[in-house]
Coordinates of C-alpha atoms in Angstrom, one line a residue:
X882 CA 55.0 110.2 161.2
X883 CA 56.7 112.0 164.1
X884 CA 59.3 110.0 166.0
X885 CA 58.4 108.7 169.4
X886 CA 59.8 110.8 172.2
X887 CA 63.1 109.4 173.5
X888 CA 62.8 107.6 176.8
X889 CA 64.9 109.1 179.6
X890 CA 68.1 107.2 180.2
X891 CA 68.4 105.3 183.4
X892 CA 70.7 107.2 185.7
X893 CA 73.9 105.6 186.9
X894 CA 72.7 105.6 190.6
X895 CA 69.8 103.4 189.7
X896 CA 71.9 101.1 187.6
X897 CA 74.2 100.4 190.6
X898 CA 71.2 99.0 192.4
X899 CA 69.7 97.1 189.5
X900 CA 73.0 95.5 188.2
X901 CA 73.0 91.8 189.1
X902 CA 75.1 91.0 192.2
X903 CA 76.2 87.7 193.6
X904 CA 77.5 86.7 197.0
X905 CA 80.6 84.5 197.5
X906 CA 79.4 81.0 196.7
X907 CA 79.4 78.6 199.6
X908 CA 80.4 75.0 198.6
X909 CA 79.4 71.7 200.1
X910 CA 82.1 70.1 202.2
X911 CA 82.0 66.7 200.6
X912 CA 80.7 67.8 197.2
X913 CA 82.7 70.9 196.3
X914 CA 81.2 71.2 192.8
X915 CA 77.8 72.1 194.4
X916 CA 77.5 75.7 195.6
X917 CA 74.9 78.1 197.0
X918 CA 74.9 81.9 196.5
X919 CA 72.6 84.9 196.9
X920 CA 71.7 87.1 193.9
X921 CA 69.4 90.0 193.0
X922 CA 69.1 88.8 189.4
X923 CA 65.3 88.8 189.5
X924 CA 65.1 92.1 191.3
X925 CA 64.8 90.5 194.7
X926 CA 67.7 88.9 196.7
X927 CA 67.2 85.1 196.7
X928 CA 69.2 81.9 197.0
X929 CA 70.6 80.1 194.0
X930 CA 71.9 76.6 193.5
X931 CA 74.9 76.2 191.2
X932 CA 76.3 73.0 189.9
X933 CA 79.9 74.0 189.0
X934 CA 80.5 70.8 186.9
X935 CA 77.6 71.4 184.5
X936 CA 77.4 75.2 184.9
X937 CA 73.7 75.0 185.7
X938 CA 72.2 77.6 188.0
X939 CA 68.8 77.4 189.6
X940 CA 66.8 79.8 191.7
X941 CA 66.1 77.9 194.9
X942 CA 63.8 80.4 196.8
X943 CA 61.2 82.8 195.5
X944 CA 59.5 85.0 198.1
X945 CA 58.0 88.5 197.9
X946 CA 60.4 90.0 200.4
X947 CA 63.4 87.9 199.5
X948 CA 65.7 85.3 201.1
X949 CA 69.3 85.4 202.1
X950 CA 69.9 82.9 204.9
X951 CA 70.8 79.5 203.5
X952 CA 73.4 76.7 203.8
X953 CA 74.3 73.5 202.0
X954 CA 74.4 70.1 203.7
X955 CA 77.9 68.6 203.7
X956 CA 77.0 66.1 201.0
X957 CA 75.5 68.8 198.8
X958 CA 72.1 67.1 198.7
X959 CA 70.1 69.6 200.6
X960 CA 69.6 73.4 200.7
X961 CA 68.6 74.6 204.1
X962 CA 67.0 78.1 204.2
X963 CA 65.4 80.1 206.9
X964 CA 61.7 80.9 206.4
X965 CA 60.4 84.0 208.2
X966 CA 57.4 86.2 207.6
X967 CA 58.0 89.3 205.5
X968 CA 61.4 90.0 207.1
X969 CA 60.4 89.6 210.8
X970 CA 63.4 87.1 211.3
X971 CA 61.1 84.8 213.2
X972 CA 60.5 81.4 211.6
X973 CA 61.8 77.9 210.9
X974 CA 64.4 76.1 208.8
X975 CA 63.1 74.5 205.6
X976 CA 65.1 72.4 203.2
X977 CA 64.8 71.3 199.5
X978 CA 66.8 69.0 197.3
X979 CA 69.8 70.6 195.6
X980 CA 68.4 69.7 192.2
X981 CA 64.9 71.1 193.0
X982 CA 61.8 69.9 194.6
X983 CA 59.3 70.7 197.3
X984 CA 60.4 72.4 200.5
X985 CA 60.0 70.5 203.7
X986 CA 60.6 71.2 207.4
X987 CA 64.3 70.7 208.0
X988 CA 64.0 70.3 211.8
X989 CA 60.5 68.9 212.4
X990 CA 59.3 69.4 216.0
X991 CA 61.0 72.7 216.6
X992 CA 58.6 75.7 216.9
X993 CA 59.4 79.0 215.2
X994 CA 62.1 81.2 216.7
X995 CA 64.8 83.7 215.9
X996 CA 67.8 81.8 214.5
X997 CA 70.8 81.4 216.8
X998 CA 73.3 79.4 214.7
X999 CA 73.1 76.2 212.7
X1000 CA 75.5 73.3 212.0
X1001 CA 74.8 70.3 209.8
X1002 CA 76.6 67.0 210.2
X1003 CA 77.8 64.6 207.5
X1004 CA 75.4 61.9 208.8
X1005 CA 72.4 64.2 208.5
X1006 CA 72.4 65.3 212.2
X1007 CA 71.8 69.0 212.7
X1008 CA 72.5 71.3 215.6
X1009 CA 69.9 74.1 215.7
X1010 CA 70.2 77.3 217.8
X1011 CA 67.0 79.1 218.7
X1012 CA 66.1 82.3 220.6
X1013 CA 62.7 83.3 221.9
X1014 CA 61.4 85.7 224.5
X1015 CA 59.8 82.9 226.5
X1016 CA 62.7 80.4 226.4
X1017 CA 65.8 82.5 226.0
X1018 CA 68.5 80.6 224.1
X1019 CA 68.1 76.9 223.3
X1020 CA 70.1 74.5 221.3
X1021 CA 68.7 71.2 219.9
X1022 CA 70.3 68.2 218.3
X1023 CA 68.0 67.0 215.5
X1024 CA 68.6 63.5 214.1
X1025 CA 66.8 62.2 211.0
X1026 CA 63.4 60.7 211.9
X1027 CA 63.8 61.4 215.6
X1028 CA 62.4 64.0 218.0
X1029 CA 64.7 67.0 218.6
X1030 CA 66.7 66.8 221.8
X1031 CA 67.4 69.9 223.8
X1032 CA 71.0 70.0 225.0
X1033 CA 71.3 73.6 226.1
X1034 CA 69.1 76.4 227.6
X1035 CA 69.9 79.7 229.2
X1036 CA 68.2 83.1 229.5
X1037 CA 71.2 85.0 228.2
X1038 CA 72.3 85.0 224.5
X1039 CA 73.9 81.8 223.1
X1040 CA 74.3 80.1 219.8
X1041 CA 75.7 77.3 217.8
X1042 CA 79.4 77.8 216.9
X1043 CA 80.2 74.6 214.9
X1044 CA 80.0 70.9 214.7
X1045 CA 83.2 68.8 214.4
X1046 CA 84.0 67.0 211.2
X1047 CA 83.0 63.6 212.6
X1048 CA 80.0 65.0 214.4
X1049 CA 81.2 64.1 217.9
X1050 CA 81.7 67.7 219.3
X1051 CA 79.6 70.8 219.3
X1052 CA 81.0 74.3 220.0
X1053 CA 78.7 76.8 221.7
X1054 CA 79.2 80.5 222.1
X1055 CA 77.4 81.8 225.2
X1056 CA 77.1 84.9 227.4
X1057 CA 75.9 83.3 230.6
X1058 CA 78.1 85.7 232.5
X1059 CA 75.8 88.6 231.3
X1060 CA 78.2 90.5 229.0
X1061 CA 76.5 90.2 225.6
X1062 CA 79.5 91.9 223.9
X1063 CA 82.1 89.2 224.9
X1064 CA 81.2 85.6 224.5
X1065 CA 82.7 82.5 226.2
X1066 CA 83.0 79.1 224.6
X1067 CA 81.8 75.6 225.6
X1068 CA 82.4 72.3 223.8
X1069 CA 79.9 69.5 224.5
X1070 CA 79.1 66.1 223.1
X1071 CA 75.8 65.6 221.2
X1072 CA 74.2 64.5 224.4
X1073 CA 75.1 67.8 226.0
X1074 CA 77.8 66.5 228.3
X1075 CA 80.8 68.8 228.8
X1076 CA 84.1 68.4 227.1
X1077 CA 85.9 71.7 227.6
X1078 CA 85.3 75.4 228.4
X1079 CA 87.2 78.6 227.5
X1080 CA 86.2 81.9 229.2
X1081 CA 88.4 84.9 228.7
X1082 CA 85.9 87.1 230.6
X1083 CA 86.7 85.2 233.8
X1084 CA 83.0 85.0 234.7
X1085 CA 82.2 88.4 233.3
X1086 CA 84.9 90.3 235.2
X1087 CA 87.1 90.9 232.1
X1088 CA 86.0 92.4 228.8
X1089 CA 87.6 89.9 226.5
X1090 CA 85.6 87.9 223.9
X1091 CA 86.0 84.7 222.1
X1092 CA 84.3 83.5 218.9
X1093 CA 84.2 80.1 217.1
X1094 CA 85.9 80.1 213.7
X1095 CA 85.5 76.4 213.0
X1096 CA 86.7 72.8 213.8
X1097 CA 89.5 71.3 211.8
X1098 CA 88.0 69.7 208.7
X1099 CA 89.5 66.2 209.5
X1100 CA 87.9 63.2 211.2
X1101 CA 89.1 62.8 214.8
X1102 CA 90.8 66.2 214.9
X1103 CA 89.9 68.0 218.1
X1104 CA 91.4 71.3 217.1
X1105 CA 89.1 74.3 217.1
X1106 CA 90.0 77.6 215.4
X1107 CA 89.1 80.4 217.8
X1108 CA 89.1 84.2 217.6
X1109 CA 90.3 86.0 220.7
X1110 CA 91.0 89.6 221.8
X1111 CA 93.9 89.0 224.2
X1112 CA 96.2 91.5 222.5
X1113 CA 93.7 94.2 222.0
X1114 CA 92.3 93.1 218.6
X1115 CA 90.6 90.1 217.0
X1116 CA 93.1 87.4 216.0
X1117 CA 92.9 83.6 215.7
X1118 CA 94.5 80.8 217.7
X1119 CA 94.1 77.0 217.7
X1120 CA 92.6 75.3 220.7
X1121 CA 92.9 71.6 221.2
X1122 CA 89.7 70.9 223.1
X1123 CA 90.9 67.4 224.2
X1124 CA 94.2 68.4 225.7
X1125 CA 93.4 72.1 226.5
X1126 CA 96.5 73.3 224.6
X1127 CA 96.2 76.7 223.0
X1128 CA 98.5 77.4 220.1
X1129 CA 99.1 81.1 219.4
X1130 CA 99.8 81.9 215.8
X1131 CA 102.2 84.8 216.4
X1132 CA 100.7 86.9 213.6
X1133 CA 102.4 90.3 213.4
X1134 CA 99.6 92.1 211.6
X1135 CA 97.9 95.3 212.7
X1136 CA 94.2 95.5 212.8
X1137 CA 91.7 92.7 213.1
X1138 CA 92.4 89.2 211.8
X1139 CA 90.1 86.3 211.1
X1140 CA 90.7 82.9 209.6
X1141 CA 89.3 79.7 208.3
X1142 CA 90.8 76.3 207.6
X1143 CA 92.2 75.1 204.3
X1144 CA 90.2 71.9 203.5
X1145 CA 93.1 69.5 204.3
X1146 CA 93.7 71.1 207.7
X1147 CA 97.3 72.0 207.0
X1148 CA 96.9 75.7 206.8
X1149 CA 94.7 78.7 207.5
X1150 CA 93.3 81.3 205.2
X1151 CA 93.8 84.6 206.9
X1152 CA 91.6 87.7 206.3
X1153 CA 93.3 90.8 207.6
X1154 CA 91.3 94.0 208.0
X1155 CA 93.1 97.2 208.7
X1156 CA 92.2 100.9 208.2
X1157 CA 89.1 100.1 206.1
X1158 CA 90.9 97.7 203.7
X1159 CA 91.6 94.0 203.5
X1160 CA 94.5 91.6 202.8
X1161 CA 94.5 87.8 202.4
X1162 CA 97.3 85.5 203.6
X1163 CA 98.0 81.8 203.8
X1164 CA 99.4 80.5 207.2
X1165 CA 101.3 77.2 207.1
X1166 CA 100.6 75.6 210.5
X1167 CA 103.6 73.3 210.6
X1168 CA 106.2 75.9 209.6
X1169 CA 104.3 79.0 211.1
X1170 CA 105.0 80.7 207.7
X1171 CA 102.8 83.5 206.6
X1172 CA 102.5 84.0 202.8
X1173 CA 100.7 87.0 201.3
X1174 CA 98.1 86.3 198.6
X1175 CA 98.1 88.9 195.8
X1176 CA 94.9 90.9 195.4
X1177 CA 94.0 94.4 194.4
X1178 CA 93.7 97.2 197.0
X1179 CA 90.1 97.3 198.3
X1180 CA 87.9 95.2 200.6
X1181 CA 87.1 91.5 200.9
X1182 CA 83.6 90.7 202.2
X1183 CA 84.1 86.9 202.1
X1184 CA 86.8 84.4 201.2
X1185 CA 87.1 80.6 201.1
X1186 CA 89.9 78.1 200.4
X1187 CA 89.0 75.4 197.8
X1188 CA 90.1 71.8 197.9
X1189 CA 92.6 72.4 195.0
X1190 CA 94.3 75.1 197.2
X1191 CA 93.0 78.1 195.3
X1192 CA 91.2 80.9 197.1
X1193 CA 88.0 82.5 196.0
X1194 CA 87.0 85.9 197.4
X1195 CA 84.4 88.6 196.9
X1196 CA 86.3 91.8 196.3
X1197 CA 85.2 95.4 195.7
X1198 CA 86.4 99.0 196.2
X1199 CA 84.4 102.2 196.5
X1200 CA 85.1 102.9 192.8
X1201 CA 84.5 99.3 191.4
X1202 CA 81.6 96.9 191.8
X1203 CA 82.0 93.5 193.6
X1204 CA 83.4 90.6 191.8
X1205 CA 84.1 87.0 192.8
X1206 CA 87.8 86.5 192.1
X1207 CA 90.1 83.5 192.4
X1208 CA 93.8 83.2 193.0
X1209 CA 93.8 81.2 189.7
X1210 CA 93.3 84.6 188.0
X1211 CA 89.7 83.8 187.0
X1212 CA 86.5 85.7 187.7
X1213 CA 84.5 82.9 189.2
X1214 CA 80.9 84.1 189.0
X1215 CA 80.1 87.0 186.7
X1216 CA 76.3 87.5 186.5
X1217 CA 75.1 88.5 183.0
X1218 CA 73.2 91.7 182.3
X1219 CA 73.6 95.3 183.3
X1220 CA 77.1 96.2 184.5
X1221 CA 77.3 98.3 187.6
X1222 CA 78.8 101.8 186.8
X1223 CA 81.9 102.8 188.7
X1224 CA 81.9 105.5 191.3
X1225 CA 84.6 107.8 192.7
X1226 CA 87.3 106.4 195.0
X1227 CA 87.4 107.2 198.7
X1228 CA 89.9 109.5 200.4
X1229 CA 91.2 108.7 203.9
X1230 CA 90.9 111.3 206.5
X1231 CA 92.2 111.1 210.1
X1232 CA 90.8 113.6 212.7
X1233 CA 91.8 114.0 216.3
X1234 CA 88.8 113.3 218.5
X1235 CA 87.9 113.1 222.2
X1236 CA 88.7 109.4 222.3
X1237 CA 91.6 109.2 219.9
X1238 CA 92.2 109.5 216.1
X1239 CA 89.0 109.0 214.1
X1240 CA 89.1 107.5 210.6
X1241 CA 86.7 108.8 208.0
X1242 CA 86.2 107.9 204.3
X1243 CA 85.4 110.8 202.0
X1244 CA 84.0 110.8 198.5
X1245 CA 83.3 114.0 196.5
X1246 CA 82.0 114.6 192.9
X1247 CA 84.8 114.6 190.4
X1248 CA 86.3 118.0 189.8
X1249 CA 84.1 119.6 192.6
X1250 CA 85.6 122.1 194.9
X1251 CA 84.1 123.1 198.3
X1252 CA 82.4 124.1 200.2
X1253 CA 79.9 121.4 199.1
X1254 CA 76.6 120.2 200.4
X1255 CA 77.7 117.2 202.4
X1256 CA 76.1 114.0 203.6
X1257 CA 77.4 112.4 206.8
X1258 CA 76.4 108.8 206.3
X1259 CA 76.5 107.0 209.6
X1260 CA 77.0 103.2 209.7
X1261 CA 74.9 100.8 211.6
X1262 CA 76.0 98.1 214.0
X1263 CA 77.3 99.7 216.0
X1264 CA 80.0 96.9 215.9
X1265 CA 80.7 97.3 212.2
X1266 CA 82.8 99.7 210.1
X1267 CA 82.8 101.4 206.7
X1268 CA 85.5 100.2 204.4
X1269 CA 86.8 100.9 200.9
X1270 CA 84.0 98.8 199.4
X1271 CA 81.4 99.4 196.7
X1272 CA 78.2 101.0 198.1
X1273 CA 75.4 102.2 195.8
X1274 CA 73.8 104.6 198.2
X1275 CA 76.8 106.9 198.9
X1276 CA 77.6 106.8 195.2
X1277 CA 74.1 108.1 194.5
X1278 CA 74.6 111.1 196.7
X1279 CA 77.9 111.8 195.0
X1280 CA 76.1 111.6 191.6
X1281 CA 73.7 114.3 192.9
X1282 CA 76.5 116.7 193.8
X1283 CA 77.0 115.9 197.4
X1284 CA 80.2 115.1 199.2
X1285 CA 79.9 112.0 201.4
X1286 CA 81.7 111.6 204.7
X1287 CA 81.5 108.2 206.5
X1288 CA 82.9 108.1 210.0
X1289 CA 84.2 105.0 211.8
X1290 CA 83.3 106.4 215.2
X1291 CA 84.1 104.7 218.6
X1292 CA 82.3 101.4 218.6
X1293 CA 83.4 100.6 215.1
X1294 CA 85.3 97.4 214.4
X1295 CA 88.7 97.2 212.7
X1296 CA 90.5 99.6 215.0
X1297 CA 91.2 97.4 218.0
X1298 CA 89.2 96.2 221.0
X1299 CA 89.4 99.4 223.0
X1300 CA 87.9 101.4 220.1
X1301 CA 85.0 98.9 219.7
X1302 CA 84.4 98.5 223.4
X1303 CA 84.4 102.3 224.1
X1304 CA 80.6 102.4 224.0
X1305 CA 79.4 102.0 227.5
X1306 CA 76.7 103.8 229.4
X1307 CA 76.8 107.0 227.3
X1308 CA 75.4 105.2 224.2
X1309 CA 75.0 107.3 221.1
X1310 CA 76.5 110.4 222.7
X1311 CA 80.0 109.0 222.4
X1312 CA 79.6 108.3 218.7
X1313 CA 78.1 111.7 218.1
X1314 CA 81.2 113.3 219.7
X1315 CA 83.3 111.7 217.1
X1316 CA 81.0 112.6 214.3
X1317 CA 81.1 116.2 215.5
X1318 CA 84.9 116.2 215.4
X1319 CA 84.9 115.1 211.8
X1320 CA 82.1 117.5 211.0
X1321 CA 84.3 120.3 212.3
X1322 CA 87.2 119.1 210.1
X1323 CA 85.0 118.9 207.1
X1324 CA 83.8 122.5 207.5
X1325 CA 87.2 124.0 208.5
X1326 CA 89.0 122.2 205.6
X1327 CA 86.6 123.8 203.1
X1328 CA 85.0 120.6 202.0
X1329 CA 81.6 121.1 203.6
X1330 CA 79.2 124.0 203.6
X1331 CA 78.1 124.3 207.3
X1332 CA 74.6 125.4 206.1
X1333 CA 74.1 122.3 203.9
X1334 CA 74.9 119.3 206.1
X1335 CA 72.8 116.2 205.9
X1336 CA 72.9 113.6 208.7
X1337 CA 71.7 110.1 207.6
X1338 CA 72.1 106.4 208.4
X1339 CA 70.3 103.1 208.8
X1340 CA 69.6 101.0 211.9
X1341 CA 72.2 102.2 214.5
X1342 CA 73.1 104.9 212.0
X1343 CA 69.4 105.9 211.9
X1344 CA 69.4 106.0 215.7
X1345 CA 72.4 108.3 215.7
X1346 CA 70.8 110.4 213.1
X1347 CA 67.7 111.1 215.3
X1348 CA 69.8 111.5 218.4
X1349 CA 72.1 113.9 216.6
X1350 CA 69.2 116.0 215.4
X1351 CA 68.0 116.5 218.9
X1352 CA 71.4 116.9 220.7
X1353 CA 73.1 118.9 218.0
X1354 CA 70.2 120.8 216.6
X1355 CA 72.3 123.7 215.1
X1356 CA 74.6 121.4 213.3
X1357 CA 72.4 119.7 210.7
X1358 CA 70.2 121.1 207.9
X1359 CA 68.4 117.8 207.2
X1360 CA 68.1 114.4 208.9
X1361 CA 67.2 111.1 207.1
X1362 CA 66.8 108.0 209.3
X1363 CA 66.2 104.5 208.0
X1364 CA 64.9 101.8 210.4
X1365 CA 66.0 103.7 213.5
X1366 CA 65.8 103.4 217.2
X1367 CA 63.7 106.5 218.0
X1368 CA 62.3 105.7 221.5
X1369 CA 64.8 103.5 223.2
X1370 CA 62.7 102.3 226.2
X1371 CA 59.9 101.2 223.9
X1372 CA 62.4 99.7 221.5
X1373 CA 64.0 97.7 224.3
X1374 CA 60.7 96.1 225.3
X1375 CA 59.5 95.3 221.8
X1376 CA 62.8 94.1 220.1
X1377 CA 64.1 90.5 219.9
X1378 CA 65.6 89.1 223.1
X1379 CA 69.2 88.9 221.9
X1380 CA 69.2 92.6 221.3
X1381 CA 67.8 93.3 224.8
X1382 CA 70.8 91.4 226.2
X1383 CA 73.1 93.6 224.1
X1384 CA 71.4 96.8 225.4
X1385 CA 71.7 95.7 229.0
X1386 CA 75.4 95.3 228.4
X1387 CA 75.8 98.6 226.6
X1388 CA 73.7 100.6 229.2
X1389 CA 74.8 98.6 232.3
X1390 CA 71.2 97.4 232.9
X1391 CA 67.6 97.5 231.8
X1392 CA 65.5 100.7 231.5
X1393 CA 64.1 99.9 234.9
X1394 CA 67.6 99.6 236.4
X1395 CA 69.3 102.6 234.8
X1396 CA 66.5 104.8 233.6
X1397 CA 68.6 107.9 233.5
X1398 CA 71.0 106.4 230.9
X1399 CA 68.2 105.3 228.6
X1400 CA 66.7 108.7 228.9
X1401 CA 69.9 110.6 228.1
X1402 CA 70.5 108.3 225.1
X1403 CA 67.0 108.1 223.6
X1404 CA 66.1 110.3 220.6
X1405 CA 62.6 110.9 221.9
X1406 CA 64.0 112.6 225.0
X1407 CA 65.4 115.3 222.7
X1408 CA 62.7 115.4 220.0
X1409 CA 61.4 118.8 221.0
X1410 CA 64.8 120.4 220.3
X1411 CA 64.9 119.1 216.7
X1412 CA 64.9 122.0 214.2
X1413 CA 65.9 120.2 210.9
X1414 CA 63.3 118.6 208.6
X1415 CA 63.3 114.8 209.3
X1416 CA 62.6 111.9 207.0
X1417 CA 62.1 108.5 208.5
X1418 CA 61.7 105.1 206.7
X1419 CA 60.6 102.1 208.8
X1420 CA 59.8 98.5 208.2
X1421 CA 56.5 97.5 209.8
X1422 CA 57.8 94.0 210.5
X1423 CA 61.1 95.1 211.9
X1424 CA 62.1 93.0 215.0
X1425 CA 65.3 95.0 215.6
X1426 CA 63.9 98.6 215.5
X1427 CA 60.2 97.9 215.9
X1428 CA 57.6 100.1 214.4
X1429 CA 55.7 101.1 217.6
X1430 CA 58.7 103.1 219.0
X1431 CA 59.1 104.9 215.7
X1432 CA 55.4 105.9 215.8
X1433 CA 55.9 107.3 219.3
X1434 CA 58.6 109.6 218.0
X1435 CA 56.6 110.6 214.9
X1436 CA 53.6 111.5 217.1
X1437 CA 55.8 113.9 219.0
X1438 CA 57.0 115.5 215.8
X1439 CA 53.5 115.8 214.6
X1440 CA 52.2 117.3 217.9
X1441 CA 54.5 120.3 217.6
X1442 CA 54.1 120.7 213.8
X1443 CA 57.7 119.8 213.0
X1444 CA 58.6 119.4 209.4
X1445 CA 58.8 115.6 208.7
X1446 CA 57.9 112.8 206.4
X1447 CA 57.5 109.1 207.2
X1448 CA 57.6 106.2 204.9
X1449 CA 56.4 102.8 206.2
X1450 CA 57.0 99.7 204.1
X1451 CA 56.0 96.0 204.4
X1452 CA 59.3 94.4 205.3
X1453 CA 61.6 94.0 208.3
X1454 CA 65.0 95.6 209.0
X1455 CA 65.5 96.9 205.5
X1456 CA 64.3 95.5 202.2
X1457 CA 65.7 92.8 199.9
X1458 CA 63.7 94.1 196.9
X1459 CA 65.8 96.2 194.5
X1460 CA 63.0 98.5 193.3
X1461 CA 62.0 99.1 196.9
X1462 CA 65.5 100.2 197.8
X1463 CA 65.6 102.5 194.7
X1464 CA 62.2 104.0 195.7
X1465 CA 63.4 104.7 199.2
X1466 CA 66.6 106.4 198.1
X1467 CA 64.8 108.4 195.5
X1468 CA 62.5 109.7 198.2
X1469 CA 65.5 110.5 200.4
X1470 CA 67.3 112.4 197.6
X1471 CA 64.1 114.3 196.9
X1472 CA 63.6 115.2 200.5
X1473 CA 67.2 116.4 200.9
X1474 CA 67.0 118.4 197.7
X1475 CA 63.8 120.2 198.8
X1476 CA 65.3 121.2 202.2
X1477 CA 69.0 121.7 201.6
X1478 CA 69.5 125.0 199.6
X1479 CA 71.2 124.6 196.2
X1480 CA 73.6 127.4 197.1
X1481 CA 75.1 128.5 200.4
X1482 CA 72.9 130.9 202.4
X1483 CA 70.4 130.8 205.2
X1484 CA 68.6 127.6 206.1
X1485 CA 65.1 127.1 204.6
X1486 CA 62.1 127.5 206.9
X1487 CA 61.9 124.6 209.3
X1488 CA 65.6 123.9 209.0

């Protein structure tokens, strides 16, 4: 009897997506053995409860499009999770018992909204931030068995920062001054009465932001850990909201610095991000001593200090998959099943650009020499940055023979406030100037074949992709845009209210107030200049880059017979379903492979 044909082996790039992943477990303040984490173990990202004493793990949510927003009550008795509709980010908070049981409304009496922060008190009181087009930003105090009480309302963006350990103080981040990029802080009592305010913007006249990092975890302690930008980067300080005293930590660390309290309030866990990599430190408050925590070179995407003094952190590098490590030397949470294959490490490149030195991360197939077909993978945000962290999509391009270049353009975090805040009024065009400078380096260095350059990205990266195809039409052979802004004026009117506020800050006004700026920075303005084949993927429930404005752009491509393909899927701003992610990337790889020539030469028709 003839042997059955061998089944094709699963390629490494698909394994990287399918391998089980876990987030850093969050633990309950008064029940540290109870934890909550996110995993894709079932093929969809969902919330899981973990009893660390018994080792039992339980899937807490199960929805077709996945669930990632959840938090434990301080006593560990309840799992709160945000319930939206198919990724539209508009919904309500539900809760279920830690050990399992039916879901119930966590904040009865509050209508659906976009979430704007949540804090849960030890007595069961919760502080719920909401955002809607009709109401703007509102904050409610919800006590068990009582009607929610509104304590804050404003048209501009605002949200819940934290609730003090004893439940007597609420920290609010707000942008009442109209600058959505730089928040001010207000501390109030549960009845809404004012305790203290801190506003580095001086009423919106200075571009300096503040952020809440958390109240001290001790009853009666009025110290609030705050992130500030006073020295040109993010770093922490301690603000005593009762006395008004501000304690500078005097940290001599380059790059951005964040922090959280150790559980006894005696020290701070410092997370230091610099030039696309991370470090961990312990800061002793009494002695002002800074002690480095040993960890491998790479990136930390989350860290927490446990009651026993150990630190747990989620670590990865471009070459090695994420793992939850502990300073005890243990791997804390290692999901069983398929192991994610390694990829190639990143190389650091610095390029002189119009606004200063630009940092780019480069990956190339092992042993490959240029010039290579090269993918310029543009990050979203824009206030974010690429780091030396594991990423399945760039690794897939490398597996298929492409070099990958990821640019931390102006607007990226991690390189100081001036770099992040450089995006004003010439939105998109500024970032593309930096991408063009790195593209010129890639070609002149011999890495990239100028006839085989792919521009791609998601969200803000998708927006830059479409804008780049129209404003730099001779530079790119193919464009691949995921969940992009394509028609900025329509996107502004259709998107969630908090993003409208951000756009008004970035552009200096609304489309009605500064129409020329929106026009110059909108991809649809330049659509008729696009020469490269275009692939677009869009979520039909996306509240950030809504589908109508994508359709407007596609209609323009169709009207002039431009080479393009569009994939619409039933989710929001990206998918939490593993097979859907694989399907989309497979389509993108196929699209690029059909339109980028396998060898150097003239561009294919339509390119």
